[in-house]
Coordinates of C-alpha atoms in Angstrom, one line a residue:
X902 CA 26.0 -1.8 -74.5
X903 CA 27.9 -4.8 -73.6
X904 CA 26.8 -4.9 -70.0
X905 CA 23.4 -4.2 -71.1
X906 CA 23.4 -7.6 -73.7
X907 CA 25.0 -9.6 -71.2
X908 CA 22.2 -8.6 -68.3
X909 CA 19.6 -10.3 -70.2
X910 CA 19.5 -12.6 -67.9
X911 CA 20.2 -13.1 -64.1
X912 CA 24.2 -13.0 -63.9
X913 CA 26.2 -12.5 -61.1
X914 CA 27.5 -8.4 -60.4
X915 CA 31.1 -9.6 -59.7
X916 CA 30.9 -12.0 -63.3
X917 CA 29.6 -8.7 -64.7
X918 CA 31.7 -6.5 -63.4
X919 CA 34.7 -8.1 -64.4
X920 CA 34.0 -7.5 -68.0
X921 CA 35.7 -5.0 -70.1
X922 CA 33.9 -1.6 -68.7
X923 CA 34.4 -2.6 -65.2
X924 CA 32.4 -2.3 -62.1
X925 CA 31.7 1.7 -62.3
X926 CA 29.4 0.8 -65.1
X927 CA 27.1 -1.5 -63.3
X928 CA 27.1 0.3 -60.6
X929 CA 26.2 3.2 -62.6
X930 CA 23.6 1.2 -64.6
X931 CA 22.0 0.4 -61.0
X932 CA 21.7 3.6 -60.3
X933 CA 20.1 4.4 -63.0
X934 CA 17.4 2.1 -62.7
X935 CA 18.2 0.0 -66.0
X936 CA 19.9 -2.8 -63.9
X937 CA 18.4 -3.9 -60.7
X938 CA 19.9 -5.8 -58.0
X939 CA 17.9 -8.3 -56.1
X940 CA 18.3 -11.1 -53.6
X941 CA 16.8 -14.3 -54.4
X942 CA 15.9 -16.3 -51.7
X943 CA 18.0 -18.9 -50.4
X944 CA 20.9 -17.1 -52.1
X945 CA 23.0 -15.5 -50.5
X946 CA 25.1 -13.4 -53.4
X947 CA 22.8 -10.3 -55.2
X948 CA 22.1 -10.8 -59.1
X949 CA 20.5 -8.0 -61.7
X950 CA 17.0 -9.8 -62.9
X951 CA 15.4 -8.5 -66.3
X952 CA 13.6 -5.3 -66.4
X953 CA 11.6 -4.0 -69.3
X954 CA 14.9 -3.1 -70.8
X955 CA 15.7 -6.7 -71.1
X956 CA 15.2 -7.1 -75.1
X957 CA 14.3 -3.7 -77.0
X958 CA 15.9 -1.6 -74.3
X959 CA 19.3 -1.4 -75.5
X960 CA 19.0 -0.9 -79.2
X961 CA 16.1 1.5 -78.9
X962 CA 17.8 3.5 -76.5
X963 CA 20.8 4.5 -78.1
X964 CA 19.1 4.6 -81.5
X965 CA 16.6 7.2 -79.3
X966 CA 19.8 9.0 -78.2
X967 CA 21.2 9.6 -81.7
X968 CA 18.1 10.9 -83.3
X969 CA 16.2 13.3 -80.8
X970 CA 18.6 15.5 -81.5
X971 CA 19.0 15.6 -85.1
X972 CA 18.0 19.0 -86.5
X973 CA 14.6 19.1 -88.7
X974 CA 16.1 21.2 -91.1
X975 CA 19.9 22.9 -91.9
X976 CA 20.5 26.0 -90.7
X977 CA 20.4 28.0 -94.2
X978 CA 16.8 26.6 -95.3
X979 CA 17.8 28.0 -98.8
X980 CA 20.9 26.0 -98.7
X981 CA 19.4 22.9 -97.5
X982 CA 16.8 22.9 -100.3
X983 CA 19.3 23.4 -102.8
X984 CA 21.0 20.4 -101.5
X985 CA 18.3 18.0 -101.2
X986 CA 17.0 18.9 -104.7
X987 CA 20.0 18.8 -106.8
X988 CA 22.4 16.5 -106.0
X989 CA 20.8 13.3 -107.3
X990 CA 17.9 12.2 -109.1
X991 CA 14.4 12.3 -107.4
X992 CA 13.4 8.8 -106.7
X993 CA 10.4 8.3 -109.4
X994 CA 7.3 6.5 -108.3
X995 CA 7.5 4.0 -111.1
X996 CA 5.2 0.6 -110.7
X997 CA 7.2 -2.2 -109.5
X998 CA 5.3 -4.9 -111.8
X999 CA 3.5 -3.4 -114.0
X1000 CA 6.6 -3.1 -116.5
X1001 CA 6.2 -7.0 -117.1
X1002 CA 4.5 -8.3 -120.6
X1003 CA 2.8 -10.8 -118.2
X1004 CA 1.9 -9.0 -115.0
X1005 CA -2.4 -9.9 -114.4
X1006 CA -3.4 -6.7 -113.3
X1007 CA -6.8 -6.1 -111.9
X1008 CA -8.8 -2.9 -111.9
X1009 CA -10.9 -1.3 -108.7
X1010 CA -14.1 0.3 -108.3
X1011 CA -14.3 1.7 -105.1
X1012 CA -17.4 3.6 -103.5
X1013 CA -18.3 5.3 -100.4
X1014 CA -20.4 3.6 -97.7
X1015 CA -22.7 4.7 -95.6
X1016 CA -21.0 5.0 -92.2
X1017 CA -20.3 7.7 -90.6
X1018 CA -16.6 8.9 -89.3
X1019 CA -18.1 8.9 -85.4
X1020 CA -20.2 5.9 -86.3
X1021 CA -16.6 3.8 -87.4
X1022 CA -15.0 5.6 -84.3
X1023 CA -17.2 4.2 -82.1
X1024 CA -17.9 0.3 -83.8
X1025 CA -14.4 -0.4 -84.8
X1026 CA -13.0 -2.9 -83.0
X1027 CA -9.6 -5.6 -83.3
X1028 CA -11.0 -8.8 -84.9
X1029 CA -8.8 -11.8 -83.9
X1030 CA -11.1 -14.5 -85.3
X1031 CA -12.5 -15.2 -89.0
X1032 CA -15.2 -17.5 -90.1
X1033 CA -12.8 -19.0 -92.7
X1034 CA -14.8 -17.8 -95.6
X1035 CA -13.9 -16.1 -98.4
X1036 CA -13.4 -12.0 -98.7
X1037 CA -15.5 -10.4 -101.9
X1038 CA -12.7 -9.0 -104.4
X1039 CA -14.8 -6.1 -104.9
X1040 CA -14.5 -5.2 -101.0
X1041 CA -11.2 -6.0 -100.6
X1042 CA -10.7 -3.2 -103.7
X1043 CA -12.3 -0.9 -102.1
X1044 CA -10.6 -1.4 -98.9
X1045 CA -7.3 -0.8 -100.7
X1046 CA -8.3 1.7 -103.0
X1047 CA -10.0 4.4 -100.6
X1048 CA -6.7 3.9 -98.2
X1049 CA -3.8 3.9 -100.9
X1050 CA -4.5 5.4 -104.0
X1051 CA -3.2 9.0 -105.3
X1052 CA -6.5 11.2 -105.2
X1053 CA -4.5 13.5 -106.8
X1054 CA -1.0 15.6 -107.3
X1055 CA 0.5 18.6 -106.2
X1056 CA 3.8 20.3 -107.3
X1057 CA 5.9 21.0 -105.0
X1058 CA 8.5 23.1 -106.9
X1059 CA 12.2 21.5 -105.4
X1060 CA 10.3 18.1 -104.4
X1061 CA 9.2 17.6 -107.6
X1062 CA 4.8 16.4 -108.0
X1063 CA 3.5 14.5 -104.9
X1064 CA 1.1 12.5 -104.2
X1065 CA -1.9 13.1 -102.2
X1066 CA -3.6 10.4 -100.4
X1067 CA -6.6 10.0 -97.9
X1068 CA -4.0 10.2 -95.1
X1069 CA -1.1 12.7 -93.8
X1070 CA 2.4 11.4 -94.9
X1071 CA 6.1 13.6 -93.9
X1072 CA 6.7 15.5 -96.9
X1073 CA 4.4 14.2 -99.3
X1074 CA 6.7 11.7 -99.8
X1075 CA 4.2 8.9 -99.1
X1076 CA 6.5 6.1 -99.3
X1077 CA 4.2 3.3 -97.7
X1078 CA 3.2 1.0 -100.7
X1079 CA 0.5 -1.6 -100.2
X1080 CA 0.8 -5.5 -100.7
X1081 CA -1.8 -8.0 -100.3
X1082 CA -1.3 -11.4 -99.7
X1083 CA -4.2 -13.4 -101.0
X1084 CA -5.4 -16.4 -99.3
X1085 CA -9.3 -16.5 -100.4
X1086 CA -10.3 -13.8 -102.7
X1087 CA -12.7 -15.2 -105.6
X1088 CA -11.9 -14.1 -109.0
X1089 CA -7.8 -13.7 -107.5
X1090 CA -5.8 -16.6 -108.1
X1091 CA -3.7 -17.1 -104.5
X1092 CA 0.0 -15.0 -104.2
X1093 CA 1.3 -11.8 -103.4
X1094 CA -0.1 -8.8 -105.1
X1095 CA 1.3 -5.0 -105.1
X1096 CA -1.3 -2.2 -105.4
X1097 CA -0.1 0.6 -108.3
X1098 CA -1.4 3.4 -106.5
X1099 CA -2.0 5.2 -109.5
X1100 CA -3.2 3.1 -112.0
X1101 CA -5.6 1.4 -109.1
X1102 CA -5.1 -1.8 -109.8
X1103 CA -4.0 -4.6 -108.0
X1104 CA -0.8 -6.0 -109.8
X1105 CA 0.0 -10.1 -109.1
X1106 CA 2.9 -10.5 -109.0
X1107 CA 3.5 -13.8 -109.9
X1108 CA 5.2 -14.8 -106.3
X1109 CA 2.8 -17.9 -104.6
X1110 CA 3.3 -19.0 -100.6
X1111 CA 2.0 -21.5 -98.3
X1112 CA 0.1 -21.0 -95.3
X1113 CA 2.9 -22.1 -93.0
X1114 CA 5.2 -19.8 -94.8
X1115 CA 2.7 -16.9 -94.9
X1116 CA 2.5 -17.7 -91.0
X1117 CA 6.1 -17.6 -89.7
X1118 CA 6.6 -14.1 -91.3
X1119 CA 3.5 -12.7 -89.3
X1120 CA 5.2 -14.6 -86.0
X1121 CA 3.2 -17.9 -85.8
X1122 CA 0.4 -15.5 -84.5
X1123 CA -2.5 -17.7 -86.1
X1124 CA -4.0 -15.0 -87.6
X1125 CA -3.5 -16.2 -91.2
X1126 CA -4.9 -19.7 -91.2
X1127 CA -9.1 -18.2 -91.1
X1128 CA -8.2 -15.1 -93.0
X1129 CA -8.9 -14.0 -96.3
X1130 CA -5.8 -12.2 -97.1
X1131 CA -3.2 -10.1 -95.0
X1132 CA -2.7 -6.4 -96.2
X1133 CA 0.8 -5.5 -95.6
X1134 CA 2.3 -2.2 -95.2
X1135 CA 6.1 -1.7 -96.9
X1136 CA 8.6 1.4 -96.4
X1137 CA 9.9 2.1 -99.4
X1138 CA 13.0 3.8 -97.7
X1139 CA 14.8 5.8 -100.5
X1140 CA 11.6 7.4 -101.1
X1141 CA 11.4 8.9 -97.6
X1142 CA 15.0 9.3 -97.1
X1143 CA 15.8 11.6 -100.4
X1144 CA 14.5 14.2 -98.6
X1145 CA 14.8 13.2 -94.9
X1146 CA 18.6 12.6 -94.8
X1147 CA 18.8 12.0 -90.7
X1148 CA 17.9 9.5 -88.3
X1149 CA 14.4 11.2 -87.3
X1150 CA 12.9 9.9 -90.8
X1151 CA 12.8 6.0 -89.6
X1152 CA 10.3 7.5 -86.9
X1153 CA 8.2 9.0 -89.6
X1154 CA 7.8 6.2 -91.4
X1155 CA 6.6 4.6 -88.9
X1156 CA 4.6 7.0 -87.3
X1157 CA 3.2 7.2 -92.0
X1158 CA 2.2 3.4 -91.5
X1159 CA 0.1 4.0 -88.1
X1160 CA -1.8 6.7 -90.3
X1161 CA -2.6 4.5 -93.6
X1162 CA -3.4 1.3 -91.3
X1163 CA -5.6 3.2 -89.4
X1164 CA -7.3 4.4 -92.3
X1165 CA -7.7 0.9 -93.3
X1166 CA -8.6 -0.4 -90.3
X1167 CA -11.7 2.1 -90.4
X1168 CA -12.8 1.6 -93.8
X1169 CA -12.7 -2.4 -93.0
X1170 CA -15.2 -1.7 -90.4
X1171 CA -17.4 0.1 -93.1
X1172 CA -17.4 -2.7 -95.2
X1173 CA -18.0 -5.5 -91.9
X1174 CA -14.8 -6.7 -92.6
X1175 CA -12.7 -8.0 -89.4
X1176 CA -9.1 -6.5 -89.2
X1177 CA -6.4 -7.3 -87.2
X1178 CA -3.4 -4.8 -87.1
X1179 CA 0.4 -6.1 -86.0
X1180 CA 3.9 -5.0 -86.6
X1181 CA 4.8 -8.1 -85.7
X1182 CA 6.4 -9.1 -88.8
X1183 CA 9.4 -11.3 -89.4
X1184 CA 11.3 -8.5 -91.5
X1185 CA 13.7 -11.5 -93.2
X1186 CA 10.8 -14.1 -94.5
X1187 CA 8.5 -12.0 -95.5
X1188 CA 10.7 -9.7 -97.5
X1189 CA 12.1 -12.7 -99.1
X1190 CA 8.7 -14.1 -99.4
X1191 CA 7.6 -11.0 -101.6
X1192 CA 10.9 -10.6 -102.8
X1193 CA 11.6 -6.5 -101.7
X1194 CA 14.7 -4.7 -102.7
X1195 CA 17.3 -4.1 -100.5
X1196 CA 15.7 -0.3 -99.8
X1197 CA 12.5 -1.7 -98.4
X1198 CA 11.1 -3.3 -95.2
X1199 CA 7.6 -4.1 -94.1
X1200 CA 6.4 -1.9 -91.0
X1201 CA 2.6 -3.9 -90.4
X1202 CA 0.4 -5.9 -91.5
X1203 CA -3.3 -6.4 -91.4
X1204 CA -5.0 -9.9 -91.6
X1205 CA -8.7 -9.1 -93.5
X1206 CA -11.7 -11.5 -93.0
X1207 CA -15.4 -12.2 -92.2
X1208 CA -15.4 -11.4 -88.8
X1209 CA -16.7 -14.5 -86.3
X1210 CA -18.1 -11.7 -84.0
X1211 CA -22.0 -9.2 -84.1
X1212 CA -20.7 -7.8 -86.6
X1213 CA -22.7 -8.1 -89.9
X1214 CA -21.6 -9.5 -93.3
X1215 CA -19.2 -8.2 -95.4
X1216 CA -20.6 -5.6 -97.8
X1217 CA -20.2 -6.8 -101.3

């Protein structure tokens, strides 16, 4: 790993391999095809350059490494189930804001356009540029409400009642939440909202940002200075990990997001609302931005707006 940090960038195999794992290593990482030698010209001495490993390589690998393996379930299924559904409390699904006197909460009536599921397949399309105008609050609540909220329950005995949603989520345990940062939203005063998925409302939370601030945690992109407001997806971890104690449950929270922003991303186009999906998200501003606990961490985002493309207005 230390070879591997240090070979970010052109360095010399005899500065390399005099560090502490020697020249073996590199000569084993050459090999492999994760360092590469090259001459440059008008040099005489061969240097590694940067591959695709270069930034993510490293980490990803060995986290890969450590969790392919990990078994799905214990041998003794009975055992395991008596493990995971007594030893601590089940993490309840209690509304984050909704506890407070002064919480504005705002209620959603959704309904069902007329699209159909090829039709969306075959129109939907990334929208990287907004008109700057404003987004309808009653198709931003729809948007939110057909993707998000509880349909309705099931019990599932050990795992206590879960939630069932418009999209597939490992082990019911459905522990994406939906936030919405509000730029330009008539009739919802600008900040950071949480959706109680639920009660179907739209919970403000009190928490208010800038546009430059909004903007570093989505990477400077430039994608929230015409939108609307930016739908972001957060991974309420304990949730997930109660019952997936191993390594493999960070991939299926991930691979939970990619369902629910999809969903989203296809209902936008329903509505003629332009969407633009990214998980490039500054992890440290924007969970201090909309203050999450230490068990949560924002997987995407979604920038929402009237789309400065064909496609038609927004439906209202």
């Amino acid at each position: 790993m230390d070879i591997l940090y240090r070979a970010r960038t052109p360095v010399d195999t005899a500065e390399l391999a005099a560090e502490k794992a020697g020249a073996g290593a590199v000569d084993r990482l050459v090999e492999l095809d994760i360092l590469q030698r090259a001459t440059h010209e008008g040099q005489g001495s061969a240097q590694p350059l940067p591959t695709p490993w270069n930034y993510w390589g490293p980490a990803t690998w060995l986290f890969h490494n450590r969790a392919h393996r990990t078994r799905f379930l214990h041998d003794e299924t009975d055992i395991w189930l008596e493990k995971v559904g007594r030893p601590e409390p089940r993490p309840e699904r209690t509304a984050r804001y909704t506890a407070h006197a002064n919480a504005a909460e705002f209620e959603l009536a959704g309904h069902h356009g007329d699209s159909t599921v090829a039709d969306l397949f075959a129109a939907r399309r990334t929208r990287r540029e907004f008109t700057g105008g404003p987004l309808p609050f009653a198709a931003l609540g729809e948007l939110v409400s057909e993707t998000f909220r509880v349909r309705a329950t099931t019990d599932a005995d050990y795992f206590g009642v879960l939630p069932l949603k418009s999209y597939p989520s490992s082990g019911g345990r459905h522990e994406i939440d939906a936030y919405a940062a509000v730029r330009d939203v008539p009739g919802l005063p600008r900040g950071i909202y949480y959706y109680d998925d639920y009660r179907d409302t739209l919970v403000d939370t009190g928490l208010r940002f800038g546009d430059e601030e909004l903007d570093v945690c989505l990477a400077r992109q430039g994608m929230v200075h015409a939108s609307a407001a930016i739908l972001v997806a957060v991974c309420a971890t304990e949730r997930l990990a109660w019952k997936y104690r191993d390594p493999r449950g960070y991939l299926d929270a991930y691979t939970n997001a990619g369902h629910a922003m999809q969903n989203a991303a296809l209902y936008a186009e329903s509505l003629g609302i332009g969407a633009w999906i990214t998980t490039a998200v500054d992890t440290g501003a924007t969970s201090s931005l909309m203050r999450l606990r230490g068990d949560e961490f924002p997987l995407a985002a979604m920038a929402l707006g009237e789309p400065l493309t064909e496609r038609g207005g927004i439906a209202p």
